[in-house]
mmCIF file of C-alpha atoms and ligand atoms in Angstrom:
data_model
loop_
_atom_site.group_PDB
_atom_site.id
_atom_site.type_symbol
_atom_site.label_atom_id
_atom_site.label_comp_id
_atom_site.label_asym_id
_atom_site.label_seq_id
_atom_site.Cartn_x
_atom_site.Cartn_y
_atom_site.Cartn_z
ATOM 1 C CA MET A 211 0.005 0.006 -0.005
ATOM 2 C CA LYS A 212 2.744 2.370 1.087
ATOM 3 C CA SER A 213 4.859 1.625 -1.991
ATOM 4 C CA LYS A 214 1.834 2.143 -4.239
ATOM 5 C CA LEU A 215 1.358 5.548 -2.719
ATOM 6 C CA LEU A 216 5.012 6.338 -3.242
ATOM 7 C CA THR A 217 4.852 5.192 -6.857
ATOM 8 C CA ALA A 218 1.815 7.365 -7.431
ATOM 9 C CA LEU A 219 3.564 10.318 -5.805
ATOM 10 C CA ILE A 220 6.675 9.885 -7.933
ATOM 11 C CA ALA A 221 4.551 9.521 -11.062
ATOM 12 C CA ALA A 222 2.646 12.678 -10.188
ATOM 13 C CA LEU A 223 5.860 14.631 -9.570
ATOM 14 C CA CYS A 224 7.444 13.439 -12.808
ATOM 15 C CA ALA A 225 4.349 14.134 -14.848
ATOM 16 C CA SER A 226 3.930 17.694 -13.594
ATOM 17 C CA PRO A 227 4.719 20.246 -16.311
ATOM 18 C CA ALA A 228 7.787 21.517 -14.440
ATOM 19 C CA LEU A 229 9.344 23.229 -17.446
ATOM 20 C CA ALA A 230 6.258 25.289 -18.252
ATOM 21 C CA ASP A 231 5.955 26.312 -14.581
ATOM 22 C CA ASP A 232 9.599 27.281 -14.415
ATOM 23 C CA ALA A 233 9.361 29.504 -17.485
ATOM 24 C CA ALA A 234 6.261 31.197 -16.042
ATOM 25 C CA GLN A 235 8.146 31.823 -12.776
ATOM 26 C CA TYR A 236 10.812 33.928 -14.547
ATOM 27 C CA GLN A 237 8.566 35.589 -17.065
ATOM 28 C CA ASP A 238 7.266 38.447 -14.901
ATOM 29 C CA GLN A 239 10.786 39.563 -14.061
ATOM 30 C CA ALA A 240 11.833 39.379 -17.725
ATOM 31 C CA ARG A 241 8.772 41.334 -18.779
ATOM 32 C CA ALA A 242 9.631 44.036 -16.224
ATOM 33 C CA THR A 243 13.218 44.190 -17.466
ATOM 34 C CA ALA A 244 12.063 44.525 -21.129
ATOM 35 C CA GLN A 245 9.618 47.276 -20.143
ATOM 36 C CA SER A 246 12.310 49.112 -18.241
ATOM 37 C CA LEU A 247 14.610 49.097 -21.308
ATOM 38 C CA LEU A 248 11.814 50.232 -23.634
ATOM 39 C CA LYS A 249 10.728 52.952 -21.222
ATOM 40 C CA GLN A 250 14.196 54.405 -20.568
ATOM 41 C CA LEU A 251 15.191 54.256 -24.213
ATOM 42 C CA GLY A 252 11.849 55.581 -25.493
ATOM 43 C CA GLY A 253 12.012 58.485 -23.043
ATOM 44 C CA GLU A 254 15.558 59.490 -23.996
ATOM 45 C CA LEU A 255 14.837 59.104 -27.713
ATOM 46 C CA GLN A 256 11.709 61.216 -27.588
ATOM 47 C CA LYS A 257 13.467 63.928 -25.607
ATOM 48 C CA GLU A 258 16.430 64.118 -27.997
ATOM 49 C CA MET A 259 14.227 63.981 -31.115
ATOM 50 C CA LYS A 260 12.335 67.024 -29.803
ATOM 51 C CA ALA A 261 15.408 68.872 -28.700
ATOM 52 C CA GLY A 262 17.868 68.178 -31.527
ATOM 53 C CA GLY A 263 16.040 66.238 -34.252
ATOM 54 C CA PRO A 264 16.875 62.798 -35.668
ATOM 55 C CA VAL A 265 20.560 63.455 -36.467
ATOM 56 C CA ALA A 266 21.211 64.349 -32.850
ATOM 57 C CA ALA A 267 19.076 61.423 -31.654
ATOM 58 C CA ILE A 268 21.238 58.859 -33.499
ATOM 59 C CA LYS A 269 23.611 58.868 -30.520
ATOM 60 C CA VAL A 270 20.794 57.824 -28.194
ATOM 61 C CA CYS A 271 20.328 54.663 -30.256
ATOM 62 C CA LYS A 272 24.040 54.202 -30.873
ATOM 63 C CA ASP A 273 25.403 54.790 -27.394
ATOM 64 C CA ARG A 274 22.565 54.864 -24.859
ATOM 65 C CA ALA A 275 20.625 51.784 -26.085
ATOM 66 C CA PRO A 276 23.576 49.399 -25.670
ATOM 67 C CA ALA A 277 24.554 51.117 -22.372
ATOM 68 C CA ILE A 278 21.079 50.761 -20.863
ATOM 69 C CA ALA A 279 20.924 47.121 -22.013
ATOM 70 C CA SER A 280 24.389 46.468 -20.472
ATOM 71 C CA ASP A 281 23.341 48.068 -17.171
ATOM 72 C CA LEU A 282 20.293 45.818 -16.999
ATOM 73 C CA SER A 283 22.400 42.799 -17.982
ATOM 74 C CA ARG A 284 24.915 43.407 -15.191
ATOM 75 C CA LYS A 285 22.256 44.189 -12.599
ATOM 76 C CA ASN A 286 20.276 41.016 -13.339
ATOM 77 C CA GLY A 287 23.146 38.639 -14.217
ATOM 78 C CA GLU A 288 21.659 37.881 -17.600
ATOM 79 C CA LYS A 289 21.999 39.001 -21.201
ATOM 80 C CA VAL A 290 19.642 41.803 -22.228
ATOM 81 C CA ALA A 291 19.845 43.034 -25.848
ATOM 82 C CA ARG A 292 17.927 44.145 -28.908
ATOM 83 C CA VAL A 293 17.887 41.912 -31.974
ATOM 84 C CA SER A 294 16.305 42.002 -35.415
ATOM 85 C CA LEU A 295 16.063 39.970 -38.624
ATOM 86 C CA LYS A 296 17.102 43.099 -40.546
ATOM 87 C CA VAL A 297 19.861 44.479 -38.403
ATOM 88 C CA ARG A 298 21.547 47.870 -38.275
ATOM 89 C CA ASN A 299 24.327 46.920 -35.884
ATOM 90 C CA PRO A 300 25.332 43.332 -36.727
ATOM 91 C CA LEU A 301 27.696 43.121 -33.747
ATOM 92 C CA ILE A 302 25.014 43.201 -31.038
ATOM 93 C CA GLY A 303 21.811 42.984 -33.044
ATOM 94 C CA THR A 304 22.271 39.676 -34.851
ATOM 95 C CA PRO A 305 19.848 37.050 -33.506
ATOM 96 C CA ASP A 306 21.043 33.525 -32.686
ATOM 97 C CA ALA A 307 19.138 30.464 -33.970
ATOM 98 C CA TRP A 308 16.505 30.514 -31.191
ATOM 99 C CA GLU A 309 15.989 34.255 -31.602
ATOM 100 C CA GLN A 310 15.618 33.926 -35.371
ATOM 101 C CA LYS A 311 12.955 31.275 -34.918
ATOM 102 C CA VAL A 312 11.028 33.440 -32.417
ATOM 103 C CA LEU A 313 11.310 36.593 -34.595
ATOM 104 C CA ALA A 314 9.955 34.628 -37.596
ATOM 105 C CA GLU A 315 7.098 33.376 -35.380
ATOM 106 C CA PHE A 316 6.354 36.951 -34.280
ATOM 107 C CA ASP A 317 6.193 38.066 -37.950
ATOM 108 C CA ARG A 318 3.894 35.141 -38.814
ATOM 109 C CA LYS A 319 1.557 35.945 -35.921
ATOM 110 C CA ALA A 320 1.489 39.653 -36.777
ATOM 111 C CA ALA A 321 0.706 38.785 -40.437
ATOM 112 C CA ALA A 322 -2.184 36.664 -39.124
ATOM 113 C CA GLY A 323 -3.573 39.662 -37.275
ATOM 114 C CA ALA A 324 -1.965 39.624 -33.793
ATOM 115 C CA LYS A 325 -1.005 42.974 -32.312
ATOM 116 C CA PRO A 326 2.828 43.208 -32.319
ATOM 117 C CA GLU A 327 2.945 44.856 -28.852
ATOM 118 C CA THR A 328 1.255 41.767 -27.351
ATOM 119 C CA LEU A 329 3.773 39.270 -28.735
ATOM 120 C CA GLU A 330 6.186 37.626 -26.297
ATOM 121 C CA THR A 331 7.734 34.193 -25.732
ATOM 122 C CA ALA A 332 9.307 32.552 -22.672
ATOM 123 C CA GLU A 333 11.048 29.184 -22.697
ATOM 124 C CA ILE A 334 13.594 27.125 -20.814
ATOM 125 C CA VAL A 335 16.234 25.687 -23.089
ATOM 126 C CA THR A 336 19.012 23.184 -22.511
ATOM 127 C CA GLU A 337 22.350 23.943 -24.140
ATOM 128 C CA PRO A 338 25.737 22.205 -23.801
ATOM 129 C CA GLN A 339 26.642 24.721 -21.040
ATOM 130 C CA GLY A 340 23.418 24.139 -19.079
ATOM 131 C CA LYS A 341 19.897 25.387 -18.737
ATOM 132 C CA TYR A 342 18.835 28.907 -19.640
ATOM 133 C CA PHE A 343 15.658 30.933 -19.297
ATOM 134 C CA ARG A 344 14.980 32.758 -22.545
ATOM 135 C CA TYR A 345 12.495 35.539 -23.189
ATOM 136 C CA MET A 346 11.669 37.749 -26.126
ATOM 137 C CA LYS A 347 9.257 40.634 -26.566
ATOM 138 C CA ALA A 348 8.410 42.081 -29.982
ATOM 139 C CA VAL A 349 9.200 45.766 -30.548
ATOM 140 C CA PRO A 350 6.814 47.411 -33.059
ATOM 141 C CA THR A 351 7.859 50.295 -35.344
ATOM 142 C CA GLY A 352 6.149 53.440 -34.109
ATOM 143 C CA ASN A 353 5.800 56.718 -36.005
ATOM 144 C CA LEU A 354 8.838 58.084 -34.132
ATOM 145 C CA CYS A 355 11.028 55.279 -35.510
ATOM 146 C CA LEU A 356 10.411 56.070 -39.194
ATOM 147 C CA ALA A 357 12.891 58.954 -39.249
ATOM 148 C CA CYS A 358 15.671 56.342 -38.979
ATOM 149 C CA HIS A 359 14.039 52.988 -39.882
ATOM 150 C CA GLY A 360 11.316 54.013 -42.359
ATOM 151 C CA PRO A 361 11.194 53.958 -46.148
ATOM 152 C CA ALA A 362 13.860 56.057 -47.983
ATOM 153 C CA GLU A 363 11.510 59.036 -48.481
ATOM 154 C CA LYS A 364 10.927 59.344 -44.708
ATOM 155 C CA ILE A 365 14.631 59.528 -43.855
ATOM 156 C CA GLY A 366 16.310 62.895 -44.180
ATOM 157 C CA LYS A 367 19.510 63.444 -46.142
ATOM 158 C CA GLU A 368 21.702 64.154 -43.116
ATOM 159 C CA VAL A 369 20.332 61.147 -41.244
ATOM 160 C CA LYS A 370 21.055 58.922 -44.266
ATOM 161 C CA GLU A 371 24.615 60.238 -44.457
ATOM 162 C CA GLN A 372 25.290 59.721 -40.754
ATOM 163 C CA LEU A 373 23.737 56.237 -40.743
ATOM 164 C CA SER A 374 25.674 55.078 -43.784
ATOM 165 C CA ALA A 375 28.911 56.426 -42.217
ATOM 166 C CA ASP A 376 28.261 54.648 -38.919
ATOM 167 C CA TYR A 377 26.591 51.486 -40.341
ATOM 168 C CA PRO A 378 27.830 50.613 -43.822
ATOM 169 C CA HIS A 379 25.918 47.317 -43.715
ATOM 170 C CA ASP A 380 22.641 48.803 -42.435
ATOM 171 C CA LYS A 381 19.603 46.623 -43.286
ATOM 172 C CA ALA A 382 17.231 48.305 -40.832
ATOM 173 C CA THR A 383 15.276 50.616 -43.141
ATOM 174 C CA GLY A 384 12.097 50.285 -45.162
ATOM 175 C CA TYR A 385 9.810 49.584 -42.172
ATOM 176 C CA GLY A 386 6.234 50.781 -42.041
ATOM 177 C CA GLU A 387 4.395 51.909 -38.891
ATOM 178 C CA GLY A 388 3.126 48.913 -36.925
ATOM 179 C CA GLN A 389 5.599 46.402 -38.380
ATOM 180 C CA ILE A 390 7.832 44.467 -36.025
ATOM 181 C CA ARG A 391 11.236 46.190 -35.977
ATOM 182 C CA GLY A 392 12.850 43.578 -33.736
ATOM 183 C CA ALA A 393 12.690 42.329 -30.152
ATOM 184 C CA ILE A 394 14.113 42.694 -26.709
ATOM 185 C CA THR A 395 15.823 39.423 -25.857
ATOM 186 C CA ILE A 396 16.760 38.170 -22.407
ATOM 187 C CA LYS A 397 18.832 35.073 -21.604
ATOM 188 C CA GLY A 398 19.706 34.062 -18.070
ATOM 189 C CA PRO A 399 21.480 30.969 -16.684
ATOM 190 C CA LEU A 400 19.457 28.745 -14.331
HETATM 191 C C1 LIG B 784 17.502 58.819 -34.487
HETATM 192 C C2 LIG B 784 17.522 57.610 -35.251
HETATM 193 C C3 LIG B 784 16.747 56.426 -34.720
HETATM 194 C C4 LIG B 784 15.436 56.401 -34.328
HETATM 195 C C5 LIG B 784 14.463 57.526 -34.264
HETATM 196 C C6 LIG B 784 15.172 55.016 -33.928
HETATM 197 N N1 LIG B 784 16.306 54.243 -34.103
HETATM 198 FE FE1 LIG B 784 16.421 52.263 -33.821
HETATM 199 N N2 LIG B 784 18.382 52.309 -34.215
HETATM 200 C C7 LIG B 784 19.109 53.471 -34.579
HETATM 201 C C8 LIG B 784 20.515 53.146 -34.599
HETATM 202 C C9 LIG B 784 21.627 54.148 -34.916
HETATM 203 C C10 LIG B 784 20.624 51.800 -34.243
HETATM 204 C C11 LIG B 784 21.908 50.966 -34.091
HETATM 205 C C12 LIG B 784 22.286 50.950 -32.614
HETATM 206 C C13 LIG B 784 23.544 50.209 -32.301
HETATM 207 O O1 LIG B 784 24.602 50.611 -32.826
HETATM 208 O O2 LIG B 784 23.496 49.265 -31.526
HETATM 209 C C14 LIG B 784 19.297 51.287 -34.033
HETATM 210 C C15 LIG B 784 19.009 50.009 -33.655
HETATM 211 C C16 LIG B 784 17.777 49.528 -33.328
HETATM 212 C C17 LIG B 784 17.466 48.190 -32.913
HETATM 213 C C18 LIG B 784 18.503 47.062 -32.691
HETATM 214 C C19 LIG B 784 18.638 46.140 -33.821
HETATM 215 C C20 LIG B 784 19.439 46.709 -34.978
HETATM 216 O O3 LIG B 784 18.852 46.892 -36.037
HETATM 217 O O4 LIG B 784 20.677 47.013 -34.799
HETATM 218 C C21 LIG B 784 16.118 48.118 -32.696
HETATM 219 C C22 LIG B 784 15.333 46.917 -32.261
HETATM 220 C C23 LIG B 784 15.606 49.447 -32.967
HETATM 221 N N3 LIG B 784 16.611 50.275 -33.364
HETATM 222 C C24 LIG B 784 14.288 49.795 -32.826
HETATM 223 C C25 LIG B 784 13.797 51.098 -32.913
HETATM 224 C C26 LIG B 784 12.430 51.452 -32.625
HETATM 225 C C27 LIG B 784 11.334 50.489 -32.199
HETATM 226 C C28 LIG B 784 12.362 52.821 -32.748
HETATM 227 C C29 LIG B 784 11.172 53.748 -32.483
HETATM 228 C C30 LIG B 784 10.639 53.674 -31.159
HETATM 229 C C31 LIG B 784 13.676 53.265 -33.178
HETATM 230 N N4 LIG B 784 14.505 52.214 -33.262
HETATM 231 C C32 LIG B 784 13.987 54.597 -33.464
HETATM 232 C C33 LIG B 784 18.583 54.681 -34.876
HETATM 233 C C34 LIG B 784 17.260 55.057 -34.580
#
């Protein structure tokens, strides 16, 4: 009788969807981190666009975005970054295989009618080095973004010159409002 109970208990424990629960447990924190990055960056970008226009605001995206992401990474002991399938800065913006898959899924869901700002994914993955919690949140292209990521006619001459000097391999133009520009990605060891 006792051993039957034990067997049942072990079976119940093994059958419980531990992985799904684990991912959910880290998701709130990841969501808050992504929001914090978007809020800080959006605030600084808006302020600089108003004060100095898009040419002056390039430095917010070039210097402040990676700095804010690094601060959050250090504080939380995880990797926080921005990635895209059409990248401006290939050094930090190039997605890995998992991120490419998720970005493609986000695009598919948006094409099927989902609102880009609602799209997020959380998963626990096992890699040769161990287990990681991974999270991504889609970042839609707003009206503000078009001055530097929009179609050619929306990007001013000076902005174009500065961008092509800083990013000779820039692929991050031609976006329309509401399209997914990329995602915030978070990866933490478990
Ligand atoms: C003033 C010009 C400017 C504006 C406006 C701007 N960006 Fe960017 N964006 C850049 C630059 C420059 C980079 C490259 C940053 C770097 O070197 O890491 C970049 C990079 C990115 C990246 C990282 C992936 C990549 O392509 O390198 C994302 C995501 C992104 N921008 C989203 C947005 C969104 C969303 C908005 C609107 C809310 C926006 N940007 C507005 C200039 C701009």
